[in-house]
mmCIF file of C-alpha atoms (C1' of nucleotides) in Angstrom:
data_model
loop_
_atom_site.group_PDB
_atom_site.id
_atom_site.type_symbol
_atom_site.label_atom_id
_atom_site.label_comp_id
_atom_site.label_asym_id
_atom_site.label_seq_id
_atom_site.Cartn_x
_atom_site.Cartn_y
_atom_site.Cartn_z
ATOM 1 C CA MET A 163 -10.513 -18.058 11.312
ATOM 2 C CA ASP A 164 -8.448 -21.012 12.068
ATOM 3 C CA ASN A 165 -6.106 -22.099 9.383
ATOM 4 C CA SER A 166 -4.226 -24.531 11.484
ATOM 5 C CA SER A 167 -4.898 -27.314 9.083
ATOM 6 C CA TRP A 168 -3.922 -25.310 6.054
ATOM 7 C CA VAL A 169 -0.240 -25.735 6.257
ATOM 8 C CA ASP A 170 2.371 -26.485 3.726
ATOM 9 C CA THR A 171 2.287 -30.185 3.202
ATOM 10 C CA SER A 172 5.925 -30.332 2.314
ATOM 11 C CA LEU A 173 6.953 -32.216 5.402
ATOM 12 C CA ASP A 174 10.433 -33.094 6.266
ATOM 13 C CA LEU A 175 9.693 -36.629 7.215
ATOM 14 C CA ASN A 176 12.891 -36.945 9.151
ATOM 15 C CA ILE A 177 13.650 -40.247 7.621
ATOM 16 C CA ASN A 178 17.244 -40.090 8.572
ATOM 17 C CA PRO A 179 17.756 -43.804 8.853
ATOM 18 C CA LEU A 180 17.005 -44.045 5.172
ATOM 19 C CA ARG A 181 18.556 -40.856 3.989
ATOM 20 C CA VAL A 182 21.716 -41.030 2.019
ATOM 21 C CA LYS A 183 23.813 -38.059 2.857
ATOM 22 C CA SER A 184 25.243 -36.662 -0.270
ATOM 23 C CA ASP A 185 28.200 -35.139 1.487
ATOM 24 C CA ALA A 186 29.046 -38.311 3.314
ATOM 25 C CA PRO A 187 31.979 -40.228 1.947
ATOM 26 C CA VAL A 188 30.858 -43.278 0.091
ATOM 27 C CA ASP A 189 33.033 -46.284 0.265
ATOM 28 C CA ALA A 190 32.423 -49.811 -0.780
ATOM 29 C CA GLU A 191 32.002 -51.003 2.757
ATOM 30 C CA SER A 192 29.537 -48.378 3.849
ATOM 31 C CA THR A 193 27.501 -48.776 0.721
ATOM 32 C CA PHE A 194 26.291 -52.092 1.911
ATOM 33 C CA ARG A 195 26.039 -51.108 5.529
ATOM 34 C CA VAL A 196 22.485 -50.818 6.657
ATOM 35 C CA PRO A 197 21.543 -48.959 9.787
ATOM 36 C CA ARG A 198 20.730 -51.428 12.478
ATOM 37 C CA LYS A 199 17.480 -49.715 13.197
ATOM 38 C CA MET A 200 16.312 -50.231 9.678
ATOM 39 C CA LYS A 201 17.615 -53.680 9.204
ATOM 40 C CA PRO A 202 14.845 -55.410 7.351
ATOM 41 C CA THR A 203 13.595 -58.747 8.393
ATOM 42 C CA PHE A 204 14.706 -60.487 5.262
ATOM 43 C CA MET A 205 18.310 -59.707 6.114
ATOM 44 C CA PHE A 206 18.551 -62.552 8.571
ATOM 45 C CA GLN A 207 21.220 -64.948 7.465
ATOM 46 C CA THR A 208 19.188 -67.992 8.290
ATOM 47 C CA LYS A 209 15.714 -68.217 6.966
ATOM 48 C CA PRO A 210 13.478 -66.990 9.757
ATOM 49 C CA SER A 211 10.626 -69.034 10.982
ATOM 50 C CA ALA A 212 7.062 -67.804 10.612
ATOM 51 C CA LYS A 213 6.962 -66.846 14.273
ATOM 52 C CA GLU A 214 10.145 -64.873 14.051
ATOM 53 C CA GLU A 215 8.922 -63.202 10.950
ATOM 54 C CA THR A 216 5.655 -62.258 12.583
ATOM 55 C CA GLY A 217 7.498 -60.905 15.552
ATOM 56 C CA ALA A 218 9.794 -58.909 13.342
ATOM 57 C CA ILE A 219 6.872 -57.507 11.413
ATOM 58 C CA GLU A 220 5.149 -56.561 14.631
ATOM 59 C CA GLU A 221 8.299 -54.897 15.790
ATOM 60 C CA GLU A 222 8.516 -53.028 12.530
ATOM 61 C CA LEU A 223 4.882 -52.053 12.837
ATOM 62 C CA ASN A 224 5.467 -50.730 16.315
ATOM 63 C CA ARG A 225 8.431 -48.780 15.098
ATOM 64 C CA VAL A 226 6.418 -47.268 12.273
ATOM 65 C CA ASN A 227 3.623 -46.436 14.667
ATOM 66 C CA GLU A 228 6.084 -44.733 16.952
ATOM 67 C CA GLU A 229 7.483 -42.787 14.038
ATOM 68 C CA ASN A 230 3.997 -41.844 12.974
ATOM 69 C CA ARG A 231 3.250 -40.612 16.458
ATOM 70 C CA LYS A 232 6.404 -38.495 16.444
ATOM 71 C CA LEU A 233 5.497 -37.057 13.088
ATOM 72 C CA THR A 234 2.041 -36.212 14.347
ATOM 73 C CA GLU A 235 3.591 -34.429 17.287
ATOM 74 C CA MET A 236 5.920 -32.558 14.972
ATOM 75 C CA LEU A 237 2.984 -31.551 12.827
ATOM 76 C CA THR A 238 1.097 -30.336 15.858
ATOM 77 C CA VAL A 239 4.059 -28.262 16.961
ATOM 78 C CA MET A 240 4.388 -26.865 13.464
ATOM 79 C CA CYS A 241 0.733 -25.929 13.427
ATOM 80 C CA ASP A 242 1.076 -24.226 16.782
ATOM 81 C CA ASN A 243 4.094 -22.294 15.598
ATOM 82 C CA TYR A 244 2.321 -21.377 12.427
ATOM 83 C CA ASN A 245 -0.698 -20.095 14.322
ATOM 84 C CA ALA A 246 1.508 -18.082 16.631
ATOM 85 C CA LEU A 247 3.335 -16.541 13.684
ATOM 86 C CA ARG A 248 0.097 -15.818 11.919
ATOM 87 C CA ASN A 249 -1.299 -14.109 14.984
ATOM 88 C CA GLN A 250 1.835 -12.002 15.244
ATOM 89 C CA LEU A 251 1.483 -11.047 11.611
ATOM 90 C CA MET A 252 -2.133 -10.110 12.122
ATOM 91 C CA ASP A 253 -1.196 -8.022 15.140
ATOM 92 C CA CYS A 254 1.359 -6.167 13.068
ATOM 93 C CA MET A 255 -1.180 -5.593 10.339
ATOM 94 C CA CYS A 256 -3.721 -4.363 12.869
ATOM 95 C CA LYS A 257 -1.211 -1.858 14.146
ATOM 96 C CA ASN A 258 -0.384 -0.721 10.647
ATOM 97 C CA GLY A 259 -4.054 -0.334 9.917
ATOM 98 C CA GLU A 260 -4.531 1.826 12.968
ATOM 99 C CA LYS A 261 -1.556 3.909 11.923
ATOM 100 C CA GLU A 262 -3.125 4.569 8.585
ATOM 101 C CA LEU A 263 -6.411 5.222 10.271
ATOM 102 C CA HIS A 264 -4.885 8.042 12.269
ATOM 103 C CA GLY A 265 -2.674 9.244 9.493
ATOM 104 C CA PRO A 266 -2.702 12.668 7.856
ATOM 105 C CA SER A 267 -6.083 13.952 6.859
ATOM 106 C CA LYS A 268 -7.018 12.901 3.381
ATOM 107 C CA LYS A 269 -8.235 15.369 0.862
ATOM 108 C CA ARG A 270 -10.303 12.741 -0.853
ATOM 109 C CA LYS A 271 -12.703 11.779 1.792
ATOM 110 C CA SER A 272 -14.209 8.840 0.033
ATOM 111 C CA ALA A 273 -10.900 7.380 -0.871
ATOM 112 C CA SER A 274 -9.622 7.524 2.661
ATOM 113 C CA SER A 275 -12.780 6.092 4.080
ATOM 114 C CA ASN A 276 -12.579 3.242 1.681
ATOM 115 C CA ASN A 277 -9.041 2.622 2.723
ATOM 116 C CA ASN A 278 -10.067 2.512 6.317
ATOM 117 C CA ASP A 279 -12.817 0.116 5.552
ATOM 118 C CA ASN A 280 -10.422 -2.123 3.801
ATOM 119 C CA ASN A 281 -7.911 -1.939 6.559
ATOM 120 C CA ILE A 282 -10.462 -2.866 9.108
ATOM 121 C CA ALA A 283 -11.670 -5.674 6.971
ATOM 122 C CA MET A 284 -8.149 -6.794 6.433
ATOM 123 C CA ASN A 285 -7.738 -7.421 10.127
ATOM 124 C CA GLY A 286 -9.673 -10.567 9.671
ATOM 125 C CA ASN A 287 -7.160 -12.136 7.314
ATOM 126 C CA SER A 288 -7.842 -10.065 4.264
ATOM 127 C CA GLU A 289 -11.464 -10.846 4.168
ATOM 128 C CA SER A 290 -13.814 -9.518 1.624
ATOM 129 C CA SER A 291 -15.550 -6.345 2.439
ATOM 130 C CA SER A 292 -18.322 -4.515 0.773
ATOM 131 C CA THR A 293 -19.850 -1.559 2.473
ATOM 132 C CA ASP A 294 -23.270 -0.104 1.841
ATOM 133 C CA GLU A 295 -21.656 3.257 1.398
ATOM 134 C CA GLU A 296 -19.455 1.956 -1.328
ATOM 135 C CA LEU A 297 -22.276 0.190 -3.052
ATOM 136 C CA SER A 298 -24.592 3.146 -2.961
ATOM 137 C CA LYS A 299 -21.952 5.486 -4.304
ATOM 138 C CA LYS A 300 -21.315 3.507 -7.404
ATOM 139 C CA PRO A 301 -24.479 1.669 -8.257
ATOM 140 C CA ARG A 302 -23.311 0.961 -11.770
ATOM 141 C CA GLU A 303 -20.234 -0.812 -10.621
ATOM 142 C CA GLU A 304 -21.825 -2.641 -7.793
ATOM 143 C CA VAL A 305 -21.586 -5.906 -9.629
ATOM 144 C CA ILE A 306 -17.916 -5.472 -10.250
ATOM 145 C CA LYS A 307 -17.052 -4.008 -6.909
ATOM 146 C CA ALA A 308 -19.365 -6.176 -4.916
ATOM 147 C CA LYS A 309 -16.432 -8.016 -3.436
ATOM 148 C CA THR A 310 -13.218 -6.387 -2.485
ATOM 149 C CA SER A 311 -10.470 -7.978 -0.568
ATOM 150 C CA ARG A 312 -6.955 -7.192 0.351
ATOM 151 C CA ALA A 313 -3.920 -9.370 0.645
ATOM 152 C CA TYR A 314 -0.501 -8.657 2.017
ATOM 153 C CA VAL A 315 2.341 -10.409 0.318
ATOM 154 C CA LYS A 316 5.820 -10.539 1.677
ATOM 155 C CA THR A 317 8.440 -10.411 -1.044
ATOM 156 C CA GLU A 318 12.174 -10.558 -1.286
ATOM 157 C CA ALA A 319 13.894 -7.462 -0.002
ATOM 158 C CA GLY A 320 15.419 -6.674 -3.361
ATOM 159 C CA ASP A 321 12.446 -7.679 -5.392
ATOM 160 C CA LYS A 322 11.100 -4.585 -7.098
ATOM 161 C CA SER A 323 8.448 -6.238 -9.171
ATOM 162 C CA LEU A 324 4.794 -5.733 -8.390
ATOM 163 C CA ILE A 325 3.820 -9.280 -9.164
ATOM 164 C CA VAL A 326 1.689 -11.248 -6.773
ATOM 165 C CA LYS A 327 1.586 -14.892 -7.702
ATOM 166 C CA ASP A 328 -1.851 -16.086 -6.739
ATOM 167 C CA GLY A 329 -2.352 -18.614 -9.473
ATOM 168 C CA TYR A 330 -4.457 -16.441 -11.708
ATOM 169 C CA GLN A 331 -3.396 -14.845 -14.944
ATOM 170 C CA TRP A 332 -3.261 -11.073 -14.822
ATOM 171 C CA ARG A 333 -2.728 -8.455 -17.475
ATOM 172 C CA LYS A 334 -1.270 -5.197 -16.369
ATOM 173 C CA TYR A 335 -3.124 -2.248 -17.836
ATOM 174 C CA GLY A 336 -1.771 0.664 -15.914
ATOM 175 C CA GLN A 337 0.574 2.007 -13.327
ATOM 176 C CA LYS A 338 0.298 5.144 -11.301
ATOM 177 C CA VAL A 339 2.188 6.873 -8.558
ATOM 178 C CA THR A 340 -0.306 7.804 -5.918
ATOM 179 C CA ARG A 341 -0.120 10.691 -3.551
ATOM 180 C CA ASP A 342 -0.123 8.659 -0.372
ATOM 181 C CA ASN A 343 2.598 6.254 -1.358
ATOM 182 C CA PRO A 344 5.783 6.991 -3.314
ATOM 183 C CA SER A 345 5.766 3.435 -4.621
ATOM 184 C CA PRO A 346 3.876 3.050 -7.891
ATOM 185 C CA ARG A 347 0.563 1.265 -7.918
ATOM 186 C CA ALA A 348 0.021 -1.313 -10.629
ATOM 187 C CA TYR A 349 -3.401 -2.124 -12.076
ATOM 188 C CA PHE A 350 -4.176 -5.611 -13.283
ATOM 189 C CA LYS A 351 -7.119 -7.294 -14.952
ATOM 190 C CA CYS A 352 -7.768 -10.995 -14.865
ATOM 191 C CA SER A 353 -6.828 -12.301 -18.278
ATOM 192 C CA PHE A 354 -7.592 -15.942 -17.697
ATOM 193 C CA ALA A 355 -11.144 -15.475 -18.902
ATOM 194 C CA PRO A 356 -12.025 -12.593 -21.233
ATOM 195 C CA SER A 357 -15.221 -11.866 -19.389
ATOM 196 C CA CYS A 358 -13.739 -12.059 -15.921
ATOM 197 C CA PRO A 359 -14.429 -8.743 -14.197
ATOM 198 C CA VAL A 360 -11.844 -9.087 -11.464
ATOM 199 C CA LYS A 361 -9.301 -6.329 -11.078
ATOM 200 C CA LYS A 362 -6.292 -6.174 -8.885
ATOM 201 C CA LYS A 363 -4.267 -3.284 -7.565
ATOM 202 C CA VAL A 364 -0.787 -3.959 -6.262
ATOM 203 C CA GLN A 365 1.254 -1.467 -4.333
ATOM 204 C CA ARG A 366 4.095 -1.701 -1.903
ATOM 205 C CA SER A 367 3.271 -1.053 1.690
ATOM 206 C CA ILE A 368 4.244 2.401 2.805
ATOM 207 C CA ASP A 369 5.568 1.001 6.060
ATOM 208 C CA ASP A 370 7.395 -2.020 4.752
ATOM 209 C CA GLN A 371 8.659 -1.868 1.200
ATOM 210 C CA SER A 372 9.067 -5.606 1.112
ATOM 211 C CA VAL A 373 5.345 -6.105 1.582
ATOM 212 C CA LEU A 374 3.039 -5.912 -1.402
ATOM 213 C CA VAL A 375 -0.528 -4.884 -0.794
ATOM 214 C CA ALA A 376 -2.832 -6.465 -3.341
ATOM 215 C CA THR A 377 -6.396 -5.223 -3.495
ATOM 216 C CA TYR A 378 -8.829 -7.416 -5.384
ATOM 217 C CA GLU A 379 -12.097 -6.149 -6.751
ATOM 218 C CA GLY A 380 -14.813 -8.410 -7.996
ATOM 219 C CA GLU A 381 -15.251 -12.103 -8.194
ATOM 220 C CA HIS A 382 -13.855 -14.555 -10.704
ATOM 221 C CA ASN A 383 -16.447 -16.141 -12.953
ATOM 222 C CA HIS A 384 -14.164 -19.051 -13.793
ATOM 223 C CA PRO A 385 -12.444 -21.766 -11.826
ATOM 224 C CA HIS A 386 -8.993 -21.313 -10.414
ATOM 225 C CA PRO A 387 -6.436 -22.040 -13.152
ATOM 226 C CA SER A 388 -4.338 -24.202 -10.888
ATOM 227 C CA MET A 389 -7.381 -26.275 -10.041
ATOM 228 C CA GLU A 390 -8.219 -26.694 -13.668
ATOM 229 C CA ALA A 391 -4.768 -27.799 -14.589
ATOM 230 C CA THR A 392 -2.943 -30.028 -12.193
ATOM 231 C CA SER A 393 -3.489 -29.890 -8.520
ATOM 232 C CA GLY A 394 0.221 -29.682 -7.938
ATOM 233 C CA SER A 395 0.939 -26.888 -10.306
ATOM 234 C CA SER A 396 1.162 -24.314 -7.620
ATOM 235 C CA HIS A 397 3.472 -24.531 -4.703
ATOM 236 C CA GLY A 398 0.921 -23.704 -2.141
ATOM 237 C CA LEU A 399 -2.558 -24.666 -1.286
ATOM 238 C CA THR A 400 -4.787 -22.806 -3.616
ATOM 239 C CA LEU A 401 -8.201 -23.995 -2.763
ATOM 240 C CA GLY A 402 -10.062 -20.798 -2.961
ATOM 241 C CA SER A 403 -11.462 -19.343 -6.078
ATOM 242 C CA VAL A 404 -11.456 -15.855 -4.688
ATOM 243 C CA PRO A 405 -8.065 -14.322 -4.919
ATOM 244 C CA CYS A 406 -7.019 -13.179 -1.535
ATOM 245 C CA SER A 407 -4.083 -15.355 -0.936
ATOM 246 C CA ALA A 408 -1.054 -14.146 0.875
ATOM 247 C CA SER A 409 2.288 -15.621 0.200
ATOM 248 C CA LEU A 410 4.772 -15.320 2.968
ATOM 249 C CA ALA A 411 8.290 -15.809 1.802
ATOM 250 C CA SER A 412 10.671 -16.246 4.637
ATOM 251 C CA SER A 413 14.224 -15.281 3.831
ATOM 252 C CA GLY A 414 14.110 -16.806 0.406
ATOM 253 C CA LYS A 415 14.672 -20.304 1.607
ATOM 254 C CA THR A 416 11.231 -21.551 2.204
ATOM 255 C CA ASN A 417 8.058 -20.307 0.653
ATOM 256 C CA ILE A 418 4.953 -20.662 2.701
ATOM 257 C CA THR A 419 1.945 -19.816 0.648
ATOM 258 C CA LEU A 420 -0.974 -19.079 2.837
ATOM 259 C CA ASP A 421 -4.227 -18.972 1.065
ATOM 260 C CA LEU A 422 -6.240 -16.927 3.445
ATOM 261 C CA THR A 423 -9.409 -17.121 1.479
ATOM 262 C CA ASN A 424 -11.848 -19.832 1.127
ATOM 263 C CA SER A 425 -14.764 -20.005 -1.089
ATOM 264 C CA LYS A 426 -16.483 -18.300 -3.937
ATOM 265 C CA SER A 427 -18.881 -16.577 -1.655
ATOM 266 C CA SER A 428 -16.691 -14.525 0.537
ATOM 267 C CA ASN A 429 -19.689 -13.577 2.592
ATOM 268 C CA ASP A 430 -19.038 -16.532 4.781
ATOM 269 C CA ALA A 431 -15.351 -15.852 4.798
ATOM 270 C CA LYS A 432 -15.435 -14.630 8.362
ATOM 271 C CA SER A 433 -16.888 -17.717 9.828
ATOM 272 C CA SER A 434 -15.351 -20.040 7.366
ATOM 273 C CA LYS A 435 -13.044 -22.343 9.066
ATOM 274 C CA PRO A 436 -11.676 -24.721 6.484
ATOM 275 C CA LYS A 437 -13.737 -27.828 6.563
ATOM 276 C CA THR A 438 -11.114 -30.496 6.552
ATOM 277 C CA ASP A 439 -13.781 -33.039 7.312
ATOM 278 C CA ALA A 440 -15.265 -32.715 3.861
ATOM 279 C CA PRO A 441 -14.275 -35.712 1.779
ATOM 280 C CA GLU A 442 -13.245 -33.642 -1.212
ATOM 281 C CA VAL A 443 -11.039 -31.498 0.971
ATOM 282 C CA ARG A 444 -9.523 -34.566 2.505
ATOM 283 C CA GLN A 445 -8.881 -36.000 -0.871
ATOM 284 C CA PHE A 446 -7.335 -32.762 -1.967
ATOM 285 C CA LEU A 447 -5.104 -32.745 1.070
ATOM 286 C CA VAL A 448 -4.055 -36.285 0.377
ATOM 287 C CA GLU A 449 -3.275 -35.350 -3.186
ATOM 288 C CA GLN A 450 -1.325 -32.368 -1.985
ATOM 289 C CA MET A 451 0.581 -34.581 0.418
ATOM 290 C CA ALA A 452 1.376 -37.074 -2.277
ATOM 291 C CA SER A 453 2.343 -34.322 -4.649
ATOM 292 C CA SER A 454 4.565 -32.682 -2.083
ATOM 293 C CA LEU A 455 6.193 -35.967 -1.204
ATOM 294 C CA THR A 456 6.928 -36.884 -4.762
ATOM 295 C CA LYS A 457 8.334 -33.435 -5.368
ATOM 296 C CA ASP A 458 10.480 -33.486 -2.272
ATOM 297 C CA PRO A 459 14.004 -34.374 -3.411
ATOM 298 C CA ASN A 460 14.874 -35.556 0.080
ATOM 299 C CA PHE A 461 11.985 -37.940 0.071
ATOM 300 C CA THR A 462 12.634 -39.274 -3.404
ATOM 301 C CA ALA A 463 16.321 -39.621 -2.648
ATOM 302 C CA ALA A 464 15.562 -41.471 0.543
ATOM 303 C CA LEU A 465 13.044 -43.652 -1.223
ATOM 304 C CA ALA A 466 15.474 -44.434 -3.996
ATOM 305 C CA ALA A 467 18.170 -45.187 -1.460
ATOM 306 C CA ALA A 468 15.863 -47.473 0.475
ATOM 307 C CA ILE A 469 14.784 -49.361 -2.624
ATOM 308 C CA SER A 470 18.265 -49.680 -4.019
ATOM 309 C CA GLY A 471 19.539 -50.643 -0.597
ATOM 310 C CA ARG A 472 17.017 -53.398 -0.314
ATOM 311 C CA MET A 473 17.782 -54.603 -3.788
ATOM 312 C CA LEU A 474 21.455 -54.650 -2.998
ATOM 313 C CA GLN A 475 20.812 -56.464 0.226
ATOM 314 C CA GLN A 476 18.693 -59.007 -1.512
ATOM 315 C CA ASN A 477 21.429 -59.573 -4.026
ATOM 316 C CA HIS A 478 23.943 -59.698 -1.205
ATOM 317 C CA THR A 479 22.060 -62.370 0.669
ATOM 318 C CA LYS A 480 21.539 -64.314 -2.506
ATOM 319 C CA TRP A 481 25.203 -64.421 -3.497
ATOM 320 C "C1'" DC B 198 2.912 -13.072 -34.566
ATOM 321 C "C1'" DG B 199 0.597 -12.779 -30.385
ATOM 322 C "C1'" DC B 200 0.862 -11.548 -25.774
ATOM 323 C "C1'" DC B 201 2.451 -8.625 -22.257
ATOM 324 C "C1'" DT B 202 4.468 -4.429 -20.247
ATOM 325 C "C1'" DT B 203 5.308 0.381 -20.305
ATOM 326 C "C1'" DT B 204 3.854 4.971 -20.214
ATOM 327 C "C1'" DG B 205 1.776 9.225 -21.510
ATOM 328 C "C1'" DA B 206 -2.833 10.895 -22.330
ATOM 329 C "C1'" DC B 207 -7.402 11.128 -21.116
ATOM 330 C "C1'" DC B 208 -11.520 10.991 -18.145
ATOM 331 C "C1'" DA B 209 -14.323 11.346 -14.017
ATOM 332 C "C1'" DG B 210 -14.989 12.499 -9.216
ATOM 333 C "C1'" DC B 211 -14.133 15.568 -5.544
ATOM 334 C "C1'" DG B 212 -12.885 19.767 -2.867
ATOM 335 C "C1'" DC B 213 -12.201 24.577 -2.896
ATOM 336 C "C1'" DG C 151 -14.585 26.502 -13.056
ATOM 337 C "C1'" DC C 152 -10.159 24.916 -11.776
ATOM 338 C "C1'" DG C 153 -6.837 21.943 -9.922
ATOM 339 C "C1'" DC C 154 -5.785 17.594 -7.883
ATOM 340 C "C1'" DT C 155 -6.061 12.754 -7.808
ATOM 341 C "C1'" DG C 156 -7.178 7.954 -8.935
ATOM 342 C "C1'" DG C 157 -8.412 4.988 -12.541
ATOM 343 C "C1'" DT C 158 -8.439 3.586 -17.418
ATOM 344 C "C1'" DC C 159 -7.180 3.602 -22.295
ATOM 345 C "C1'" DA C 160 -4.317 2.713 -26.037
ATOM 346 C "C1'" DA C 161 -0.178 3.127 -28.829
ATOM 347 C "C1'" DA C 162 4.488 1.624 -28.880
ATOM 348 C "C1'" DG C 163 7.912 -1.481 -27.907
ATOM 349 C "C1'" DG C 164 9.854 -5.862 -25.989
ATOM 350 C "C1'" DC C 165 9.956 -10.717 -25.749
ATOM 351 C "C1'" DG C 166 9.465 -15.629 -26.595
#
DNA sequence: CGCCTTTGACCAGCGC
DNA sequence: GCGCTGGTCAAAGGCG
């Protein structure tokens, strides 16, 4: 599964020439000083000829193209880094899974075997798994438990809550301390739709207390709440309607929400590489980009500075 | 007042 | 049958 294109769209556009540094001393002289690089064409004292103007525009276009190229390179590097990190994470999870696989013998055979199944399935980015054994054991619940998936969520070190923010609404209906893990396990039901059969179990990882292990059972019979509301309501990309997203919070500063799922039918989850070519996905990405940009205070500040700067310059040249 | 969380009780499955 | 364990229920209380 290649999620290289599913990255946080909150890009630092590195628009330093435009950025107004808040900590920089502001004096009357520097307020009207425009970086030479960004000096707009209309700043020429004498009215430029059409040729000059065309040349200046071409120059500007070249500069923008160059900037675009640099940004593309930065994005590529970011994607590479992201993939490398993700692979490392998956390696760690694989190792943890093997550890549990060879752990102390479980009294409850079925329970342990189910755990192993899930751990193995988890190796492929918390994919859905439904075994024949599981289905045959509980024929009555096969509809509900047809799809199970597992997600690992990194939380703050001091965060003791068992809340996994995946965009859905959950109602907690129970909590239990299990034998295998001293951390309590919380039981949630999807409360977004009354008839939604999806259940979720959240428990801290026995190896890493800062990691929440969320096990989802069933399939939502309603659209994702964040998709129904506004596309920018959630901080991350929440395209999937099946809840197996993993949110990786890195040191509290930046939140990278990785939605490791894809579609309603998690059967094709294994081979499902996000189809960024699909027009709706593209549109969604564009919307996400726009949303992220408009939410980015750096970007809005830079934009405001650029606009106000130009207005000031226009006034300056007029007077 | 409605929704959510907490928590003890209850139930079912499993091994001995 | 008994004990252990995981999962669920439901009453009570908190909160906005």
